PDB file of C-alpha atoms and ligand atoms in Angstrom:
ATOM      1  CA  MET D   1      -0.021  -0.015   0.013  1.00  0.00           C
ATOM      2  CA  ARG D   2       1.068   3.447  -0.788  1.00  0.00           C
ATOM      3  CA  ILE D   3       0.166   6.241   1.654  1.00  0.00           C
ATOM      4  CA  ASP D   4       0.844  10.037   0.863  1.00  0.00           C
ATOM      5  CA  ILE D   5       0.247  12.509   3.656  1.00  0.00           C
ATOM      6  CA  ILE D   6       0.038  16.146   2.930  1.00  0.00           C
ATOM      7  CA  THR D   7       0.619  18.465   5.968  1.00  0.00           C
ATOM      8  CA  ILE D   8       2.197  21.682   7.189  1.00  0.00           C
ATOM      9  CA  PHE D   9       3.707  19.648  10.123  1.00  0.00           C
ATOM     10  CA  PRO D  10       5.555  16.677   8.583  1.00  0.00           C
ATOM     11  CA  ASP D  11       7.460  16.131  11.898  1.00  0.00           C
ATOM     12  CA  TYR D  12       4.015  14.967  13.382  1.00  0.00           C
ATOM     13  CA  PHE D  13       4.582  11.729  11.583  1.00  0.00           C
ATOM     14  CA  THR D  14       7.879  10.520  13.048  1.00  0.00           C
ATOM     15  CA  PRO D  15       5.823   7.959  15.022  1.00  0.00           C
ATOM     16  CA  LEU D  16       5.298   6.206  11.680  1.00  0.00           C
ATOM     17  CA  ASP D  17       9.128   5.329  11.704  1.00  0.00           C
ATOM     18  CA  LEU D  18       8.598   3.404  14.972  1.00  0.00           C
ATOM     19  CA  SER D  19       7.477   0.009  15.944  1.00  0.00           C
ATOM     20  CA  LEU D  20       5.574  -2.376  13.553  1.00  0.00           C
ATOM     21  CA  ILE D  21       4.739   0.260  11.106  1.00  0.00           C
ATOM     22  CA  GLY D  22       8.272   1.633  10.863  1.00  0.00           C
ATOM     23  CA  LYS D  23       9.365  -2.138  10.254  1.00  0.00           C
ATOM     24  CA  ALA D  24       6.691  -2.504   7.576  1.00  0.00           C
ATOM     25  CA  ARG D  25       7.877   0.689   5.910  1.00  0.00           C
ATOM     26  CA  ARG D  26      11.488  -0.438   5.890  1.00  0.00           C
ATOM     27  CA  SER D  27      10.446  -3.872   4.582  1.00  0.00           C
ATOM     28  CA  GLY D  28       8.598  -2.221   1.689  1.00  0.00           C
ATOM     29  CA  LEU D  29       5.159  -3.503   2.943  1.00  0.00           C
ATOM     30  CA  ILE D  30       3.965   0.163   3.228  1.00  0.00           C
ATOM     31  CA  ASP D  31       5.171   3.083   1.198  1.00  0.00           C
ATOM     32  CA  VAL D  32       4.546   6.233   3.222  1.00  0.00           C
ATOM     33  CA  ARG D  33       5.413   9.539   1.606  1.00  0.00           C
ATOM     34  CA  LEU D  34       5.228  12.842   3.494  1.00  0.00           C
ATOM     35  CA  HIS D  35       4.598  16.124   1.771  1.00  0.00           C
ATOM     36  CA  ASP D  36       4.982  19.626   3.282  1.00  0.00           C
ATOM     37  CA  LEU D  37       2.092  21.643   1.876  1.00  0.00           C
ATOM     38  CA  ARG D  38       4.221  24.745   1.888  1.00  0.00           C
ATOM     39  CA  ARG D  39       6.192  23.224  -1.030  1.00  0.00           C
ATOM     40  CA  TRP D  40       3.260  24.535  -3.195  1.00  0.00           C
ATOM     41  CA  THR D  41       3.383  28.065  -1.958  1.00  0.00           C
ATOM     42  CA  TYR D  42       5.445  30.836  -3.664  1.00  0.00           C
ATOM     43  CA  ASP D  43       5.261  33.820  -1.481  1.00  0.00           C
ATOM     44  CA  ARG D  44       7.912  34.799   0.942  1.00  0.00           C
ATOM     45  CA  HIS D  45       6.015  33.674   3.997  1.00  0.00           C
ATOM     46  CA  HIS D  46       4.753  30.349   2.258  1.00  0.00           C
ATOM     47  CA  THR D  47       1.218  31.442   3.071  1.00  0.00           C
ATOM     48  CA  VAL D  48      -1.344  28.557   3.285  1.00  0.00           C
ATOM     49  CA  ASP D  49      -4.242  30.312   4.968  1.00  0.00           C
ATOM     50  CA  ASP D  50      -6.430  33.453   4.722  1.00  0.00           C
ATOM     51  CA  THR D  51      -9.502  34.914   6.350  1.00  0.00           C
ATOM     52  CA  PRO D  52     -12.823  33.169   5.960  1.00  0.00           C
ATOM     53  CA  TYR D  53     -15.424  34.501   3.365  1.00  0.00           C
ATOM     54  CA  GLY D  54     -18.558  35.496   5.257  1.00  0.00           C
ATOM     55  CA  GLY D  55     -16.483  36.508   8.261  1.00  0.00           C
ATOM     56  CA  GLY D  56     -16.062  34.736  11.479  1.00  0.00           C
ATOM     57  CA  PRO D  57     -13.055  33.607  13.651  1.00  0.00           C
ATOM     58  CA  GLY D  58      -9.913  31.991  12.613  1.00  0.00           C
ATOM     59  CA  MET D  59      -8.369  31.240   9.224  1.00  0.00           C
ATOM     60  CA  VAL D  60      -9.157  28.901   6.345  1.00  0.00           C
ATOM     61  CA  MET D  61      -6.562  26.947   4.269  1.00  0.00           C
ATOM     62  CA  LYS D  62      -6.240  28.359   0.883  1.00  0.00           C
ATOM     63  CA  PRO D  63      -7.289  26.057  -2.023  1.00  0.00           C
ATOM     64  CA  GLU D  64      -4.510  26.768  -4.419  1.00  0.00           C
ATOM     65  CA  PRO D  65      -1.627  24.930  -2.621  1.00  0.00           C
ATOM     66  CA  TRP D  66      -3.937  21.953  -2.099  1.00  0.00           C
ATOM     67  CA  GLY D  67      -5.024  21.901  -5.679  1.00  0.00           C
ATOM     68  CA  GLU D  68      -1.326  21.969  -6.903  1.00  0.00           C
ATOM     69  CA  ALA D  69      -0.184  19.460  -4.248  1.00  0.00           C
ATOM     70  CA  LEU D  70      -2.801  16.928  -5.225  1.00  0.00           C
ATOM     71  CA  ASP D  71      -2.219  17.479  -9.006  1.00  0.00           C
ATOM     72  CA  GLU D  72       1.519  16.842  -8.540  1.00  0.00           C
ATOM     73  CA  ILE D  73       1.097  13.767  -6.220  1.00  0.00           C
ATOM     74  CA  THR D  74      -1.652  12.127  -8.407  1.00  0.00           C
ATOM     75  CA  ALA D  75       0.258  12.739 -11.686  1.00  0.00           C
ATOM     76  CA  ASP D  76       1.993   9.522 -10.896  1.00  0.00           C
ATOM     77  CA  ALA D  77      -0.326   7.717 -13.437  1.00  0.00           C
ATOM     78  CA  ASP D  78       1.160   4.278 -12.993  1.00  0.00           C
ATOM     79  CA  ALA D  79       0.147   4.161  -9.414  1.00  0.00           C
ATOM     80  CA  GLY D  80      -3.519   3.821 -10.211  1.00  0.00           C
ATOM     81  CA  THR D  81      -6.262   6.014  -8.741  1.00  0.00           C
ATOM     82  CA  PRO D  82      -5.795   7.082  -5.131  1.00  0.00           C
ATOM     83  CA  ARG D  83      -8.508   7.548  -2.601  1.00  0.00           C
ATOM     84  CA  LEU D  84      -8.407  10.952  -0.845  1.00  0.00           C
ATOM     85  CA  ILE D  85      -9.002  10.919   2.917  1.00  0.00           C
ATOM     86  CA  LEU D  86      -9.886  14.169   4.598  1.00  0.00           C
ATOM     87  CA  PRO D  87      -9.841  13.882   8.537  1.00  0.00           C
ATOM     88  CA  THR D  88     -12.467  16.343   9.907  1.00  0.00           C
ATOM     89  CA  PRO D  89     -14.919  16.509  12.852  1.00  0.00           C
ATOM     90  CA  SER D  90     -17.760  16.824  10.436  1.00  0.00           C
ATOM     91  CA  GLY D  91     -16.942  13.528   8.603  1.00  0.00           C
ATOM     92  CA  LEU D  92     -18.434  10.106   8.668  1.00  0.00           C
ATOM     93  CA  PRO D  93     -17.446   8.158  11.871  1.00  0.00           C
ATOM     94  CA  PHE D  94     -14.382   6.100  11.170  1.00  0.00           C
ATOM     95  CA  THR D  95     -14.844   2.513  12.293  1.00  0.00           C
ATOM     96  CA  GLN D  96     -13.052  -0.826  12.255  1.00  0.00           C
ATOM     97  CA  GLN D  97     -15.116  -1.821   9.281  1.00  0.00           C
ATOM     98  CA  ASP D  98     -13.722   1.320   7.495  1.00  0.00           C
ATOM     99  CA  ALA D  99     -10.210   0.185   8.559  1.00  0.00           C
ATOM    100  CA  VAL D 100     -10.895  -3.281   6.964  1.00  0.00           C
ATOM    101  CA  ARG D 101     -12.307  -1.690   3.808  1.00  0.00           C
ATOM    102  CA  LEU D 102      -9.438   0.904   3.352  1.00  0.00           C
ATOM    103  CA  ALA D 103      -6.804  -1.821   4.059  1.00  0.00           C
ATOM    104  CA  LYS D 104      -7.713  -3.209   0.798  1.00  0.00           C
ATOM    105  CA  GLU D 105      -6.967   0.066  -1.215  1.00  0.00           C
ATOM    106  CA  PRO D 106      -3.616   0.224  -3.092  1.00  0.00           C
ATOM    107  CA  TRP D 107      -3.146   3.990  -2.603  1.00  0.00           C
ATOM    108  CA  LEU D 108      -4.429   6.442   0.035  1.00  0.00           C
ATOM    109  CA  ILE D 109      -3.777  10.221   0.243  1.00  0.00           C
ATOM    110  CA  PHE D 110      -4.430  11.959   3.616  1.00  0.00           C
ATOM    111  CA  ALA D 111      -4.916  15.733   3.499  1.00  0.00           C
ATOM    112  CA  CYS D 112      -4.264  17.230   7.072  1.00  0.00           C
ATOM    113  CA  GLY D 113      -6.126  20.392   7.562  1.00  0.00           C
ATOM    114  CA  ARG D 114      -5.274  23.040  10.114  1.00  0.00           C
ATOM    115  CA  TYR D 115      -6.985  26.305  11.322  1.00  0.00           C
ATOM    116  CA  GLU D 116     -10.695  26.198  10.680  1.00  0.00           C
ATOM    117  CA  GLY D 117     -10.286  23.757   7.946  1.00  0.00           C
ATOM    118  CA  ILE D 118      -9.564  23.442   4.143  1.00  0.00           C
ATOM    119  CA  ASP D 119     -11.509  25.477   1.604  1.00  0.00           C
ATOM    120  CA  ALA D 120     -14.433  23.289   0.779  1.00  0.00           C
ATOM    121  CA  ARG D 121     -13.673  23.606  -3.012  1.00  0.00           C
ATOM    122  CA  VAL D 122     -10.561  21.529  -2.639  1.00  0.00           C
ATOM    123  CA  ALA D 123     -12.648  18.269  -1.809  1.00  0.00           C
ATOM    124  CA  VAL D 124     -15.149  19.159  -4.666  1.00  0.00           C
ATOM    125  CA  ASP D 125     -12.336  19.646  -7.256  1.00  0.00           C
ATOM    126  CA  ALA D 126     -10.517  16.419  -6.060  1.00  0.00           C
ATOM    127  CA  ALA D 127     -13.697  14.372  -6.332  1.00  0.00           C
ATOM    128  CA  GLN D 128     -13.718  15.087 -10.039  1.00  0.00           C
ATOM    129  CA  ARG D 129     -10.628  12.840 -10.288  1.00  0.00           C
ATOM    130  CA  MET D 130     -10.610  10.475  -7.354  1.00  0.00           C
ATOM    131  CA  PRO D 131     -12.889   9.036  -4.626  1.00  0.00           C
ATOM    132  CA  VAL D 132     -12.964  11.450  -1.597  1.00  0.00           C
ATOM    133  CA  GLU D 133     -13.907  10.538   1.997  1.00  0.00           C
ATOM    134  CA  GLU D 134     -14.354  12.977   4.851  1.00  0.00           C
ATOM    135  CA  LEU D 135     -13.729  10.864   8.045  1.00  0.00           C
ATOM    136  CA  SER D 136     -14.047  11.628  11.854  1.00  0.00           C
ATOM    137  CA  ILE D 137     -12.237   9.706  14.428  1.00  0.00           C
ATOM    138  CA  GLY D 138     -14.584  10.887  17.240  1.00  0.00           C
ATOM    139  CA  ASP D 139     -16.905  13.562  18.510  1.00  0.00           C
ATOM    140  CA  TYR D 140     -14.183  15.909  19.853  1.00  0.00           C
ATOM    141  CA  VAL D 141     -12.199  18.500  18.133  1.00  0.00           C
ATOM    142  CA  LEU D 142      -8.361  18.444  17.499  1.00  0.00           C
ATOM    143  CA  ASN D 143      -6.163  21.314  16.240  1.00  0.00           C
ATOM    144  CA  GLY D 144      -5.581  19.646  12.913  1.00  0.00           C
ATOM    145  CA  GLY D 145      -5.917  16.455  10.904  1.00  0.00           C
ATOM    146  CA  GLU D 146      -2.437  15.000  11.719  1.00  0.00           C
ATOM    147  CA  VAL D 147      -3.356  13.057  14.805  1.00  0.00           C
ATOM    148  CA  ALA D 148      -6.531  11.851  13.205  1.00  0.00           C
ATOM    149  CA  THR D 149      -4.414  10.741  10.170  1.00  0.00           C
ATOM    150  CA  LEU D 150      -2.031   8.862  12.434  1.00  0.00           C
ATOM    151  CA  VAL D 151      -4.898   7.084  14.115  1.00  0.00           C
ATOM    152  CA  ILE D 152      -6.457   5.986  10.764  1.00  0.00           C
ATOM    153  CA  VAL D 153      -3.104   4.971   9.352  1.00  0.00           C
ATOM    154  CA  GLU D 154      -2.249   2.829  12.298  1.00  0.00           C
ATOM    155  CA  ALA D 155      -5.719   1.232  12.318  1.00  0.00           C
ATOM    156  CA  ILE D 156      -5.412   0.382   8.529  1.00  0.00           C
ATOM    157  CA  SER D 157      -1.713  -0.545   8.535  1.00  0.00           C
ATOM    158  CA  ARG D 158      -1.988  -3.101  11.304  1.00  0.00           C
ATOM    159  CA  LEU D 159      -4.427  -5.062   9.173  1.00  0.00           C
ATOM    160  CA  LEU D 160      -2.109  -5.465   6.173  1.00  0.00           C
ATOM    161  CA  PRO D 161      -0.725  -8.939   5.727  1.00  0.00           C
ATOM    162  CA  GLY D 162       2.765  -9.153   7.256  1.00  0.00           C
ATOM    163  CA  VAL D 163       2.602  -6.067   9.493  1.00  0.00           C
ATOM    164  CA  LEU D 164       1.447  -7.830  12.725  1.00  0.00           C
ATOM    165  CA  GLY D 165       3.364 -10.816  13.710  1.00  0.00           C
ATOM    166  CA  ASN D 166       0.391 -12.559  15.109  1.00  0.00           C
ATOM    167  CA  VAL D 167      -2.538 -12.386  12.564  1.00  0.00           C
ATOM    168  CA  GLU D 168      -4.682 -14.392  15.064  1.00  0.00           C
ATOM    169  CA  SER D 169      -4.925 -11.245  17.225  1.00  0.00           C
ATOM    170  CA  ILE D 170      -6.764  -9.392  14.543  1.00  0.00           C
ATOM    171  CA  THR D 171      -9.667 -11.670  14.488  1.00  0.00           C
ATOM    172  CA  GLN D 172     -10.056 -11.316  18.319  1.00  0.00           C
ATOM    173  CA  ASP D 173      -9.889  -7.468  18.253  1.00  0.00           C
ATOM    174  CA  SER D 174     -12.597  -5.422  19.430  1.00  0.00           C
ATOM    175  CA  PHE D 175     -15.155  -4.759  16.659  1.00  0.00           C
ATOM    176  CA  ALA D 176     -13.327  -7.240  14.308  1.00  0.00           C
ATOM    177  CA  PRO D 177     -15.673  -8.384  11.661  1.00  0.00           C
ATOM    178  CA  GLY D 178     -17.180 -11.835  12.238  1.00  0.00           C
ATOM    179  CA  THR D 179     -17.304 -13.071  15.845  1.00  0.00           C
ATOM    180  CA  MET D 180     -16.419  -9.657  17.432  1.00  0.00           C
ATOM    181  CA  ASP D 181     -18.771  -7.552  15.257  1.00  0.00           C
ATOM    182  CA  ASN D 182     -20.317  -4.927  17.446  1.00  0.00           C
ATOM    183  CA  LEU D 183     -18.435  -6.344  20.533  1.00  0.00           C
ATOM    184  CA  VAL D 184     -15.548  -4.963  22.664  1.00  0.00           C
ATOM    185  CA  GLU D 185     -12.878  -7.280  23.963  1.00  0.00           C
ATOM    186  CA  GLY D 186     -13.083  -8.620  27.581  1.00  0.00           C
ATOM    187  CA  PRO D 187     -10.340  -8.419  30.108  1.00  0.00           C
ATOM    188  CA  VAL D 188      -6.856 -10.021  29.430  1.00  0.00           C
ATOM    189  CA  TYR D 189      -4.305 -11.460  31.884  1.00  0.00           C
ATOM    190  CA  THR D 190      -0.625 -12.722  32.007  1.00  0.00           C
ATOM    191  CA  LYS D 191       1.765 -14.002  34.646  1.00  0.00           C
ATOM    192  CA  PRO D 192       1.882 -13.983  37.600  1.00  0.00           C
ATOM    193  CA  PRO D 193      -1.230 -16.031  38.524  1.00  0.00           C
ATOM    194  CA  VAL D 194      -1.709 -13.933  41.718  1.00  0.00           C
ATOM    195  CA  TRP D 195      -0.525 -10.223  41.941  1.00  0.00           C
ATOM    196  CA  ARG D 196      -1.094  -8.146  44.975  1.00  0.00           C
ATOM    197  CA  GLY D 197      -3.770 -10.550  46.034  1.00  0.00           C
ATOM    198  CA  HIS D 198      -5.575 -10.322  42.664  1.00  0.00           C
ATOM    199  CA  GLU D 199      -6.093 -13.737  41.151  1.00  0.00           C
ATOM    200  CA  VAL D 200      -6.347 -14.518  37.415  1.00  0.00           C
ATOM    201  CA  PRO D 201      -9.823 -16.014  36.679  1.00  0.00           C
ATOM    202  CA  PRO D 202      -9.077 -19.831  37.343  1.00  0.00           C
ATOM    203  CA  ILE D 203     -10.943 -20.689  34.035  1.00  0.00           C
ATOM    204  CA  LEU D 204      -7.978 -19.200  32.063  1.00  0.00           C
ATOM    205  CA  LEU D 205      -5.519 -21.530  33.794  1.00  0.00           C
ATOM    206  CA  SER D 206      -7.748 -24.613  33.217  1.00  0.00           C
ATOM    207  CA  GLY D 207      -6.530 -25.571  29.749  1.00  0.00           C
ATOM    208  CA  HIS D 208     -10.146 -26.212  28.754  1.00  0.00           C
ATOM    209  CA  HIS D 209     -10.017 -24.150  25.510  1.00  0.00           C
ATOM    210  CA  ALA D 210     -13.808 -24.465  24.653  1.00  0.00           C
ATOM    211  CA  ALA D 211     -14.718 -23.274  28.111  1.00  0.00           C
ATOM    212  CA  ILE D 212     -12.056 -20.520  27.963  1.00  0.00           C
ATOM    213  CA  ASP D 213     -13.452 -19.307  24.558  1.00  0.00           C
ATOM    214  CA  ARG D 214     -16.939 -19.360  26.146  1.00  0.00           C
ATOM    215  CA  TRP D 215     -15.787 -17.352  29.123  1.00  0.00           C
ATOM    216  CA  ARG D 216     -14.050 -14.778  26.879  1.00  0.00           C
ATOM    217  CA  ARG D 217     -17.214 -14.347  24.809  1.00  0.00           C
ATOM    218  CA  ASP D 218     -19.308 -13.887  28.013  1.00  0.00           C
ATOM    219  CA  GLU D 219     -16.806 -11.310  29.275  1.00  0.00           C
ATOM    220  CA  ALA D 220     -16.950  -9.466  25.869  1.00  0.00           C
ATOM    221  CA  LEU D 221     -20.782  -9.397  26.002  1.00  0.00           C
ATOM    222  CA  ARG D 222     -20.645  -8.168  29.636  1.00  0.00           C
ATOM    223  CA  LYS D 223     -18.049  -5.376  28.962  1.00  0.00           C
ATOM    224  CA  THR D 224     -19.947  -4.319  25.827  1.00  0.00           C
ATOM    225  CA  ALA D 225     -23.254  -4.177  27.703  1.00  0.00           C
ATOM    226  CA  ARG D 226     -21.548  -2.146  30.404  1.00  0.00           C
ATOM    227  CA  ASN D 227     -19.435   0.263  28.290  1.00  0.00           C
ATOM    228  CA  ARG D 228     -21.107   0.217  25.002  1.00  0.00           C
ATOM    229  CA  PRO D 229     -24.918  -0.337  25.221  1.00  0.00           C
ATOM    230  CA  ASP D 230     -25.256   1.387  21.917  1.00  0.00           C
ATOM    231  CA  LEU D 231     -23.298  -1.590  20.269  1.00  0.00           C
ATOM    232  CA  ILE D 232     -25.446  -4.104  22.074  1.00  0.00           C
ATOM    233  CA  ARG D 233     -28.573  -2.708  20.482  1.00  0.00           C
ATOM    234  CA  ARG D 234     -26.927  -3.139  17.096  1.00  0.00           C
ATOM    235  CA  LEU D 235     -26.033  -6.886  17.722  1.00  0.00           C
ATOM    236  CA  ASP D 236     -27.631  -9.067  15.181  1.00  0.00           C
ATOM    237  CA  PRO D 237     -29.931 -11.312  17.180  1.00  0.00           C
ATOM    238  CA  GLU D 238     -29.060 -14.087  14.762  1.00  0.00           C
ATOM    239  CA  SER D 239     -25.475 -13.915  15.795  1.00  0.00           C
ATOM    240  CA  LEU D 240     -26.279 -14.543  19.403  1.00  0.00           C
ATOM    241  CA  ASP D 241     -26.589 -18.193  20.584  1.00  0.00           C
ATOM    242  CA  LYS D 242     -28.698 -19.393  23.496  1.00  0.00           C
ATOM    243  CA  ARG D 243     -25.716 -18.890  26.015  1.00  0.00           C
ATOM    244  CA  ASP D 244     -25.118 -15.291  24.759  1.00  0.00           C
ATOM    245  CA  ARG D 245     -28.753 -14.468  25.589  1.00  0.00           C
ATOM    246  CA  GLU D 246     -28.268 -15.568  29.171  1.00  0.00           C
ATOM    247  CA  VAL D 247     -25.228 -13.420  29.801  1.00  0.00           C
TER     248      VAL D 247
HETATM  249  N1  JCZ F   1     -12.483  13.592  14.694  1.00  0.00           N
HETATM  250  C1  JCZ F   1     -11.813  14.818  14.571  1.00  0.00           C
HETATM  251  C2  JCZ F   1     -11.081  15.360  13.469  1.00  0.00           C
HETATM  252  C3  JCZ F   1     -10.660  16.585  13.849  1.00  0.00           C
HETATM  253  C4  JCZ F   1      -9.972  17.563  12.954  1.00  0.00           C
HETATM  254  C5  JCZ F   1      -9.447  17.297  11.761  1.00  0.00           C
HETATM  255  C6  JCZ F   1      -8.951  18.225  10.881  1.00  0.00           C
HETATM  256  C7  JCZ F   1      -8.854  19.539  11.330  1.00  0.00           C
HETATM  257  C8  JCZ F   1      -8.291  20.781  10.842  1.00  0.00           C
HETATM  258  C9  JCZ F   1      -8.480  21.735  11.863  1.00  0.00           C
HETATM  259  N2  JCZ F   1      -9.070  21.136  12.919  1.00  0.00           N
HETATM  260  C10 JCZ F   1      -9.220  19.899  12.683  1.00  0.00           C
HETATM  261  C11 JCZ F   1      -9.808  18.952  13.485  1.00  0.00           C
HETATM  262  N3  JCZ F   1     -11.036  16.807  15.095  1.00  0.00           N
HETATM  263  N4  JCZ F   1     -11.627  15.760  15.555  1.00  0.00           N
END
């Protein structure tokens, strides 16, 4: 997968040099390219913003640098057609299902806004040449799209074959399509068996794998009911067995 990130703060993305994603980049599994939007400005101050039409507080990102940046980056014709992702509080909620869907894309471009956002015509103009998605990572407001882009890139990248050592763990993730659809994970434990008087649930030390799987599903249902009743309401009743309904 190729990932292009356009931002006025390229240094925000040094975390993508670390850990499993850094390793995946170095092995060529993921091709991440950072672009400083100011490269497409020509005035002395490398201006990327201006006052909002219609008045109001703050500044809006000018369309010209974005248009030129996207033109140059997407001119790479042999790379196919990219999907443009615009993180924004007003976007569609980004979910694990979106991460699974976007992990299948060959090329993503992330446009990191700042100030009050990017001139709306940038998305309209880009949509004439590529699919465009406005995505929100949650109902809270950040100062820019960089942190949201890091979140989305990590959620997608970890699903790519070869990035995580243990592919099994993906299937047991919270929200993972299939057995964990609309469920969050239950508690996890490791050694020692007793720590500060707190015991690991004995079932987990029993070696009875069917019973352990049942216990883990019960705990996932309990935790989901406690922390995410909104997800419980969305559970497909067909996906619940008799035991699930008793939890
Ligand atoms: N879910 C979420 C996205 C954002 C976001 C995304 C881009 C910009 C640009 C300026 N402020 C921004 C905030 N906040 N919260």
